[in-house]
Coordinates of C-alpha atoms in Angstrom, one line a residue:
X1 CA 0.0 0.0 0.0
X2 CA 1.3 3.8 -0.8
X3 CA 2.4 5.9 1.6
X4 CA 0.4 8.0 0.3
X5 CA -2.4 6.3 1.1
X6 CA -1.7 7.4 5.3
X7 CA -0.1 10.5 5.2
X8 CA -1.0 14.0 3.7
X9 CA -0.4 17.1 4.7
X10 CA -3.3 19.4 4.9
X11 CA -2.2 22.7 6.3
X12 CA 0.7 24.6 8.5
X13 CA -1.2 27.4 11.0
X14 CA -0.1 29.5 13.9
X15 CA -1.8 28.0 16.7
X16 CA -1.2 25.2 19.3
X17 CA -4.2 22.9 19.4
X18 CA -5.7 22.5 23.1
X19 CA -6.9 18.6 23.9
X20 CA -4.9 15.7 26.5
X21 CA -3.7 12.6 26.3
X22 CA -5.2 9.4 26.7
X23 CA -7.2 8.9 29.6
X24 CA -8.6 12.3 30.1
X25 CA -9.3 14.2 26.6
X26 CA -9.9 18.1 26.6
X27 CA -12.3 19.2 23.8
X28 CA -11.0 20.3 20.5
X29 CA -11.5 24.0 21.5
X30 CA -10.0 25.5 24.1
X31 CA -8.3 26.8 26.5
X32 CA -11.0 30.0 26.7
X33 CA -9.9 33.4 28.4
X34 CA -12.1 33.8 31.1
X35 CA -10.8 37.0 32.3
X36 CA -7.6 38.9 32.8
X37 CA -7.4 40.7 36.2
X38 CA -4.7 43.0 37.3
X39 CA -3.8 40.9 40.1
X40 CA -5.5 37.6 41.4
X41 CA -5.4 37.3 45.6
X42 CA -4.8 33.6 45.6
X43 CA -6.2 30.5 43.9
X44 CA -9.4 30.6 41.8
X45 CA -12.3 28.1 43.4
X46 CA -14.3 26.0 41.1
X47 CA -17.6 23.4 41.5
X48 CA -19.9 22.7 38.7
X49 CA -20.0 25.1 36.1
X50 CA -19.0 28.2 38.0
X51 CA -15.4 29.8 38.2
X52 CA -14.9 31.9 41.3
X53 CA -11.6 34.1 41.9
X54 CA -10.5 37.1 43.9
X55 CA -9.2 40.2 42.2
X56 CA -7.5 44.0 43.6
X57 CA -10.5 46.6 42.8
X58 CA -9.8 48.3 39.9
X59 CA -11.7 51.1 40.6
X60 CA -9.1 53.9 42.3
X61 CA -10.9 54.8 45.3
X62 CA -11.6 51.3 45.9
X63 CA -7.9 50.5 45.9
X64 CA -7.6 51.4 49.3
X65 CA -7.1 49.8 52.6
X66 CA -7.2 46.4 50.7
X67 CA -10.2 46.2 48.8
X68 CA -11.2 43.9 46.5
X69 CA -13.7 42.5 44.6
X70 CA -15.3 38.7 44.4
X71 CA -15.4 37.6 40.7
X72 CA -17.4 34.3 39.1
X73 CA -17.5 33.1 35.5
X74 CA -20.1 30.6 34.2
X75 CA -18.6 28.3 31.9
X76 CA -22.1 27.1 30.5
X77 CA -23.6 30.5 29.6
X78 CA -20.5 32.2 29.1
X79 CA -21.1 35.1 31.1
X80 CA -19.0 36.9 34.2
X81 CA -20.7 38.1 37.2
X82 CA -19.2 40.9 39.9
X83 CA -20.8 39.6 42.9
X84 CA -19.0 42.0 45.2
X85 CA -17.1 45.3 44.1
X86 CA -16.2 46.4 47.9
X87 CA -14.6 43.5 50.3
X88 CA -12.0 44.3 52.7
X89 CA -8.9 42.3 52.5
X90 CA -10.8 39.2 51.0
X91 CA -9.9 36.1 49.9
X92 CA -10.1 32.1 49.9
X93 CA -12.8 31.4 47.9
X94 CA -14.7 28.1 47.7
X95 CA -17.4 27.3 46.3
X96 CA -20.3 24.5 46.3
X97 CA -23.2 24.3 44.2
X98 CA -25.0 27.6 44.0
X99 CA -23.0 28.6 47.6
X100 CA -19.4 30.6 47.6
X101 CA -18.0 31.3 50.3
X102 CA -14.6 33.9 51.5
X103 CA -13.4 35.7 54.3
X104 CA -13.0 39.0 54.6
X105 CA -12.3 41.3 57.0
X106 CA -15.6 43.3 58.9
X107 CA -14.9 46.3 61.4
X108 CA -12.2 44.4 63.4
X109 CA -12.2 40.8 63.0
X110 CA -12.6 38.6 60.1
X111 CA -15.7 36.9 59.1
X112 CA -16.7 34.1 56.7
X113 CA -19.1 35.9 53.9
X114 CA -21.3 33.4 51.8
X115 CA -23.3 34.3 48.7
X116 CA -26.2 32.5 46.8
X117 CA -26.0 32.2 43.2
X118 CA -29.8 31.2 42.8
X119 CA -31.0 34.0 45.1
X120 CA -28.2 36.5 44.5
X121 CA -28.1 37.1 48.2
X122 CA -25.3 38.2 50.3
X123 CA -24.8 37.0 53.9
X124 CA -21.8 36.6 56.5
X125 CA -21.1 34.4 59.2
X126 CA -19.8 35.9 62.4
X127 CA -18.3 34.3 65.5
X128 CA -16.1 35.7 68.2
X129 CA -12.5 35.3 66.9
X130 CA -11.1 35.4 63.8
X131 CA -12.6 33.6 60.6
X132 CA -9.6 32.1 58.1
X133 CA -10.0 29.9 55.3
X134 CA -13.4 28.6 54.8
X135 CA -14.3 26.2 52.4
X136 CA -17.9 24.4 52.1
X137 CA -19.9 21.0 51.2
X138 CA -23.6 21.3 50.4
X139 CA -25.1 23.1 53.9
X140 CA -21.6 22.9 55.8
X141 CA -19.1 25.4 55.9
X142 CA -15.8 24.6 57.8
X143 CA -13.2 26.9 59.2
X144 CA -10.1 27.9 60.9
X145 CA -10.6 30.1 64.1
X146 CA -8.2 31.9 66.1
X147 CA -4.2 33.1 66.3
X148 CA -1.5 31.5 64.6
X149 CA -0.6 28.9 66.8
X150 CA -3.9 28.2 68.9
X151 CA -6.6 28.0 65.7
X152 CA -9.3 25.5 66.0
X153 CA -11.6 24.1 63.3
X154 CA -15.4 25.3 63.2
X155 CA -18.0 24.0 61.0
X156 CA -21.2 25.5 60.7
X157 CA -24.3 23.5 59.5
X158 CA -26.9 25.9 57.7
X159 CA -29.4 23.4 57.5
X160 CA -29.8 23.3 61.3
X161 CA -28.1 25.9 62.3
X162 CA -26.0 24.7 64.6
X163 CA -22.0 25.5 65.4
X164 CA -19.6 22.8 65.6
X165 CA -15.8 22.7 67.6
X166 CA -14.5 19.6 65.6
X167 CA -10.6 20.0 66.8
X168 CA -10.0 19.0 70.5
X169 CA -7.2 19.5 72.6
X170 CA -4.6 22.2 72.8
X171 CA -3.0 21.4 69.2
X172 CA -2.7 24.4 66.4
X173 CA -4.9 23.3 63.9
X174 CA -5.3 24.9 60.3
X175 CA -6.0 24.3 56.4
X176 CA -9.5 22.6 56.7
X177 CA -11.1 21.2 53.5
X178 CA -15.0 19.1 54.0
X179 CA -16.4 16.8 51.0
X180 CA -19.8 15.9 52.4
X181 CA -19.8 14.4 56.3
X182 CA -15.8 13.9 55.8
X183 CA -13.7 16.6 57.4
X184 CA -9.9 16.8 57.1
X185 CA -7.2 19.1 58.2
X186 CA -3.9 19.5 59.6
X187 CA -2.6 19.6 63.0
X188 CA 0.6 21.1 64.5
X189 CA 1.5 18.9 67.5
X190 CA 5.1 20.3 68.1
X191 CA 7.1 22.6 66.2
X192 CA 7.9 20.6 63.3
X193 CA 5.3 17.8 64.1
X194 CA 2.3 17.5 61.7
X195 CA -0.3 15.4 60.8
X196 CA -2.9 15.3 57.9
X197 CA -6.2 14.4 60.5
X198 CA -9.7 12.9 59.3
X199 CA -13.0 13.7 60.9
X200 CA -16.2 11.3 60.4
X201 CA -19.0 13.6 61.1
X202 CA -21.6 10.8 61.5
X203 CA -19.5 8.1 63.5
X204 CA -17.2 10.0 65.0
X205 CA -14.4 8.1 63.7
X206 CA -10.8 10.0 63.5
X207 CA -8.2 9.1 61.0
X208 CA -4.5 10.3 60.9
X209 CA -4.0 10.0 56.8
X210 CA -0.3 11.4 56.3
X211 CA 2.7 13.5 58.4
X212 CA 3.7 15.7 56.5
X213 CA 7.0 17.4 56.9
X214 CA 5.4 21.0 56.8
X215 CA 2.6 22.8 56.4
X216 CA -0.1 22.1 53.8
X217 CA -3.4 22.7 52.6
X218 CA -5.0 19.3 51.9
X219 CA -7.6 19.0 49.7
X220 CA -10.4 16.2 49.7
X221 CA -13.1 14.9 47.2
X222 CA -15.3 11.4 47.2
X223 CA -13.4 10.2 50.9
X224 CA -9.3 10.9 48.9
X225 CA -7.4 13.4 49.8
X226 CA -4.2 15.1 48.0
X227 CA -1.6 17.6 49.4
X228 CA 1.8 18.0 48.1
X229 CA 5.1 17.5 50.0
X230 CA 8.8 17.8 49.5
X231 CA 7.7 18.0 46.1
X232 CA 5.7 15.1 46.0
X233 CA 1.7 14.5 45.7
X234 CA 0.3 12.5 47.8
X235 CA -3.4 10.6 47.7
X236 CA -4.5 9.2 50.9
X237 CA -7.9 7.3 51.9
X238 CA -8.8 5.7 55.3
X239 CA -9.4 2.5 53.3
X240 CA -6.4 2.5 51.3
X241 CA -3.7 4.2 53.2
X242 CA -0.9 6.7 51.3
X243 CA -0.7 6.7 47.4
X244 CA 2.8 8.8 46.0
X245 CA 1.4 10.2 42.6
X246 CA 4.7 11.2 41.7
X247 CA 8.0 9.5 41.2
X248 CA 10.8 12.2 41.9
X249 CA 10.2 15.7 43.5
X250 CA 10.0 18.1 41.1
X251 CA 8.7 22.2 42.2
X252 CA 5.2 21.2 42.0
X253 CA 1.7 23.1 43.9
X254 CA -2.0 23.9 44.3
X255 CA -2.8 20.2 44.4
X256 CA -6.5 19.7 44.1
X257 CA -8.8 16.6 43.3
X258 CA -12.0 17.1 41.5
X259 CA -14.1 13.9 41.0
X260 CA -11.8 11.0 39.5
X261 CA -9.2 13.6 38.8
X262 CA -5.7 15.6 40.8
X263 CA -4.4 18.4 39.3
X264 CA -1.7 20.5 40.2
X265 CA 1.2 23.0 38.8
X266 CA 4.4 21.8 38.2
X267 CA 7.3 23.8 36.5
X268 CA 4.6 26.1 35.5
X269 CA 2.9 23.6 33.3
X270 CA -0.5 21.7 34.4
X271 CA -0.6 18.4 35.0
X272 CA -4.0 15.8 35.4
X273 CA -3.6 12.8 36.7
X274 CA -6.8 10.6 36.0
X275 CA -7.1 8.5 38.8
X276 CA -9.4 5.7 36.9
X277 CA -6.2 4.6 34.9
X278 CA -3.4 6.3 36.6
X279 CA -2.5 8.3 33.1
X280 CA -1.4 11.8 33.6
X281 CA -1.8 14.8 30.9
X282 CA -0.5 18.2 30.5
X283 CA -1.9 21.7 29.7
X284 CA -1.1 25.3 30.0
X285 CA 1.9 27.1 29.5
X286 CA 5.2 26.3 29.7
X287 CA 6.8 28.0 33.1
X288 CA 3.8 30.3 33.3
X289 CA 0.5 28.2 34.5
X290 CA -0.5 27.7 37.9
X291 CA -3.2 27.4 40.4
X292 CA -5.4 25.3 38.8
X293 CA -9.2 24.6 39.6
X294 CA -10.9 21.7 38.7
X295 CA -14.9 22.1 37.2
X296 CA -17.5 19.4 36.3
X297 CA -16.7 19.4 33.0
X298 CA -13.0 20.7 32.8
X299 CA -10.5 22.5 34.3
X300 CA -9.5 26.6 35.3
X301 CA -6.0 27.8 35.7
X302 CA -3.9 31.3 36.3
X303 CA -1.3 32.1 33.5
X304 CA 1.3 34.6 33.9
X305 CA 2.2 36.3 30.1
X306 CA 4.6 38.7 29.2
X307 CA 5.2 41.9 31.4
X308 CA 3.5 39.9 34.3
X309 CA -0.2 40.3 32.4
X310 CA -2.7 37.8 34.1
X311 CA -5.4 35.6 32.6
X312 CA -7.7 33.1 33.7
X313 CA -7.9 30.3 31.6
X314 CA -10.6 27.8 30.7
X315 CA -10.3 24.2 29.2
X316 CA -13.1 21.9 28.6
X317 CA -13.2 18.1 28.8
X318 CA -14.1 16.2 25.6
X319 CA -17.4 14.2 25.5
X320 CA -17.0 10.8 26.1
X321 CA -15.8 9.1 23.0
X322 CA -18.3 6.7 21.3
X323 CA -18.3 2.8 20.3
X324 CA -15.5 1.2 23.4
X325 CA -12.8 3.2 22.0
X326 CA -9.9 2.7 23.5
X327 CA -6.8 5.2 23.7
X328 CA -3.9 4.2 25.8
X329 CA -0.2 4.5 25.6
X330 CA 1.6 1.7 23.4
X331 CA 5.1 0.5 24.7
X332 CA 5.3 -1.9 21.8
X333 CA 3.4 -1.7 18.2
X334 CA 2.7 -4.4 15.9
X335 CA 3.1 -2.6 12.3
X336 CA 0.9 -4.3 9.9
X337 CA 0.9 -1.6 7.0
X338 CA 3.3 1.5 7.6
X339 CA 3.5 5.0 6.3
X340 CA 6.1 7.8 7.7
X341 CA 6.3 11.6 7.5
X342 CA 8.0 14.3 8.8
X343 CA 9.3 17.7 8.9
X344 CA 10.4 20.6 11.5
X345 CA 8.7 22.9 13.7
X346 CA 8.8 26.2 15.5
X347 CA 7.2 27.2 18.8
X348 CA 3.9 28.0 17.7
X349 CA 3.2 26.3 14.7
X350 CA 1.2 23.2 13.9
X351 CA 1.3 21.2 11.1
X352 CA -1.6 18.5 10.1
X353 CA -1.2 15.3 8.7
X354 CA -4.3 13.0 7.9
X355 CA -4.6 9.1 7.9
X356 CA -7.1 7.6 5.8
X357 CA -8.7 4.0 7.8
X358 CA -10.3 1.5 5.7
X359 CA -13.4 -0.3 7.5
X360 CA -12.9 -3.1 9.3
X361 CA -9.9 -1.9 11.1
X362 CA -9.4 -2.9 15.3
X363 CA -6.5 -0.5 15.7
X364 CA -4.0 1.9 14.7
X365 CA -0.8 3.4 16.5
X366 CA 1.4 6.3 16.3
X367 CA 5.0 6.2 16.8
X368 CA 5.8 9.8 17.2
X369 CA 10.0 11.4 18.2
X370 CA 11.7 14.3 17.9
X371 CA 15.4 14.9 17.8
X372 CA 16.3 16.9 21.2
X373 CA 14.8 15.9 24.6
X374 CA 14.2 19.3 26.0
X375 CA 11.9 20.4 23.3
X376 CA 8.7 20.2 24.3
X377 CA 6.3 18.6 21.1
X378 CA 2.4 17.5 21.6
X379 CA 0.3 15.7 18.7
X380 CA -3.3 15.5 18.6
X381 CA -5.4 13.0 17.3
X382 CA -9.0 14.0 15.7
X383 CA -11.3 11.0 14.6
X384 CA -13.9 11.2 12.0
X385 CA -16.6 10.8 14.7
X386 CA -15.7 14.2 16.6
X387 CA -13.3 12.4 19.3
X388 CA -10.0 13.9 20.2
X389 CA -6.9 13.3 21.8
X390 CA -3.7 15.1 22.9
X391 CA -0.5 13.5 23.8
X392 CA 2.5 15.2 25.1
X393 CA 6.0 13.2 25.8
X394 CA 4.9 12.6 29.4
X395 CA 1.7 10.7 28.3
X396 CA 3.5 6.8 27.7
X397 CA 5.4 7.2 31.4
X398 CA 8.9 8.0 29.0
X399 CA 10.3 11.6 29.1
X400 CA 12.6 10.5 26.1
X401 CA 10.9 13.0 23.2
X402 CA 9.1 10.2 22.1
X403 CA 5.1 9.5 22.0
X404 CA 3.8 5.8 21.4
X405 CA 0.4 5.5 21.5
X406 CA -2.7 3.6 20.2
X407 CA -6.5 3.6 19.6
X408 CA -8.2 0.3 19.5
X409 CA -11.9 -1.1 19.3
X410 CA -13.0 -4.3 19.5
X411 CA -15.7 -3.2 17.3
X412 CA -13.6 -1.7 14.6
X413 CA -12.8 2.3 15.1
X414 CA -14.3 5.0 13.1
X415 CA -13.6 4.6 9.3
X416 CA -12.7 7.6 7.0
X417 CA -10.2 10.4 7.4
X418 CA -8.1 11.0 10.6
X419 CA -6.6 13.9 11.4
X420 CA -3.0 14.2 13.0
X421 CA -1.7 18.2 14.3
X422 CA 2.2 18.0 15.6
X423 CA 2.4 21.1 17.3
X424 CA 5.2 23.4 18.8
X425 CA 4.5 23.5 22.4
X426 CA 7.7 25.1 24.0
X427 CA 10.9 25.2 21.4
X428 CA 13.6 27.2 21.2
X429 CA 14.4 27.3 17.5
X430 CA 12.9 24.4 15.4
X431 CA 13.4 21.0 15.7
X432 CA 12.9 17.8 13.6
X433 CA 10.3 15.3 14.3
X434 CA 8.9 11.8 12.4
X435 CA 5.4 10.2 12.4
X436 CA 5.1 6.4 11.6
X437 CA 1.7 5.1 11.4
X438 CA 0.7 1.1 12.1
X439 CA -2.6 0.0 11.2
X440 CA -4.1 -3.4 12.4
X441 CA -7.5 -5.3 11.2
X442 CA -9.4 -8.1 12.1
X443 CA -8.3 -11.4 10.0
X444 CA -5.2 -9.9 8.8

């Protein structure tokens, strides 16, 4: 068979295609600019459809004494909401369903502030002492309360209204995160002494899930929790003990876990790591994205451009792909037919190549390398049926500038014309890449 026959090119545009490797694909469009704020105060919250972040007022006379404003974004609609223009010293945002929460600071103390995004009402929570870092699980909102040094955690039940003390004892305790009756935080038992604790709000039942060497701000969702330390991220469960996500420290933070997925910044790139498959995928800009969020249907992040300009960006995840098809990293291929192309690229730039798959055919696999290591090179897979796929070098568990991969049904994948974009993710000059298709078929 020609070569012909699997490779043509199509076109050579300016852009870098957005999408993810092979367990967790973005959607073909993407990432979206959801704003760009002179200066962010901390880490964007996400839950559902709804972006939430803290931003300096822009407005001069509001610029003083700390002022700032509470921001939200709805990724379904498309459209931004300024839910507070005026909020002293504000910040750590969380939000849950149509709830967000912050604190911010009220005459002389600090108090939790909550806002419905049904009713459009805004409301606060006052106690006594100081309010710090509130986040919030259907009609509970937990706390830290206190000094440095002698906090406590507090959760507050708006269902029954009643106030909870759910630390004991004379421990500092801090960094509280809830996912529905499960509370965890950490607590400082000496001066370099800490522990990652659990709290069963139904049985009572008390959990130590980690000691970490310093402080952190663990996050939990559906009963794991993720923190990062000494530059590694760590998964924990009372059920299945510590997980390391990671394999060598590397300057990684803002680890967060969203459903079957952790996310964090590392090197000022984006990494997912899809905990149904243990694949991991990168997004975002080289040396420049961090913080990320994770949404329903995607994931939010902070990039940093030239000059310092901010920008919150958006990427969606891709629809489930149709008919049992199957997209996983290949250490080994089995050619049966064979076509090869290649060229060199710029940062930037994407070229296109297209496959043409006859009916019948089970599987076909990419062999993709480049000639330098530290050039950073993605290609993205399109199928006929609408179903996409990124892969970056990281994607087969081999950092040697080099993607193998696959896509397999037992069913026979989508016949017709498939798209292949080799794009420029972080290069200095250009460098030289090959593509080498292998196409499989029942009874051959």
């Amino acid at each position: 068979m020609k070569r012909e026959r699997f490779f043509a090119l199509v076109a050579a545009v300016s852009v870098v295609l957005a999408g993810t490797g092979a367990a967790m694909p973005f959607a073909d469009e993407g990432p979206f600019l959801v704003a760009q704020p002179d200066a962010i105060v901390g880490t964007p919250a996400a839950g559902g459809d709804r972006i939430l972040w803290i931003e300096l007022a822009t407005v001069p006379e509001f610029a003083l004494f700390g002022d700032r404003a509470i921001h939200a974004y709805n990724t379904t609609s498309g459209t931004a909401t300024l839910i507070r223009s005026r909020a002293a010293n504000a910040r750590s945002p969380d939000i849950d369903g149509d709830l967000a929460v912050w604190e911010e600071e009220r005459g002389t103390t600090t108090d939790i502030v909550l806002y419905n995004f049904r009713t459009g009402t805004v409301s606060a929570l006052h106690t006594a002492a100081l309010q710090h870092n509130p986040r919030v699980s259907g009609s509970r909102i937990v706390w830290e309360e206190g000094f440095d040094g002698e906090r406590g955690i507090r959760m507050y039940d708006m269902t029954t209204g009643s106030l909870y003390g759910l630390s004991t004892g004379k421990n500092d305790c801090f960094a509280p995160d809830i996912d529905g009756t499960t509370v965890v935080w950490v607590e400082q038992s000496d001066r370099d002494a800490y522990a990652i604790v659990s709290a069963d709000l139904v049985s009572g039942r008390r959990d130590v899930l980690g000691v970490p060497s310093v402080p952190v701000s663990p996050r939990i969702d559906g009963g794991r929790t993720v923190w990062e330390d000494e530059g590694l991220i760590q998964l924990a469960s009372t059920e299945d003990g510590v997980t390391t996500l990671t394999r060598e420290p590397a300057p990684r933070s803002g680890a967060i876990i969203g459903e079957a997925i952790v996310a964090w910044s590392e090197e000022g790139r984006i990494i997912c790591h899809d905990l149904s498959d243990g694949q991991t995928t990168r997004t975002g800009k080289r040396q420049a994205s961090t913080k990320p969020a994770i949404l329903d249907d995607g994931i939010a992040w902070v990039d940093e451009g030239n000059g310092g300009v901010l920008s919150i960006r958006y990427q969606p995840f891709a629809s489930p792909h149709p008919g049992g098809l199957q997209v996983e990293p290949a250490a080994v291929v089995t050619p049966v037919s064979m076509g090869t192309q290649g060229g060199r690229i710029r940062e930037g730039e994407c070229a296109w190549y297209a496959l043409d798959v006859s009916p019948g055919t089970t599987g076909i696999s990419l062999d993709f390398s480049w000639e330098i290591v530290d050039e950073s090179l993605s290609c993205t897979l399109i199928g006929p049926g609408g179903a996409v796929f990124r892969f970056t070098d990281s994607d087969d568990e081999a950092m040697d500038a080099r993607i193998r991969v696959s896509v397999t049904s037992p069913a026979g994948i989508i016949p017709g014309r498939w798209y292949c974009a080799v794009s420029g993710e972080s290069v200095r000059e250009d460098v030289s890449y090959a593509i080498v298709w292998y196409e499989s078929a029942t009874g051959r």
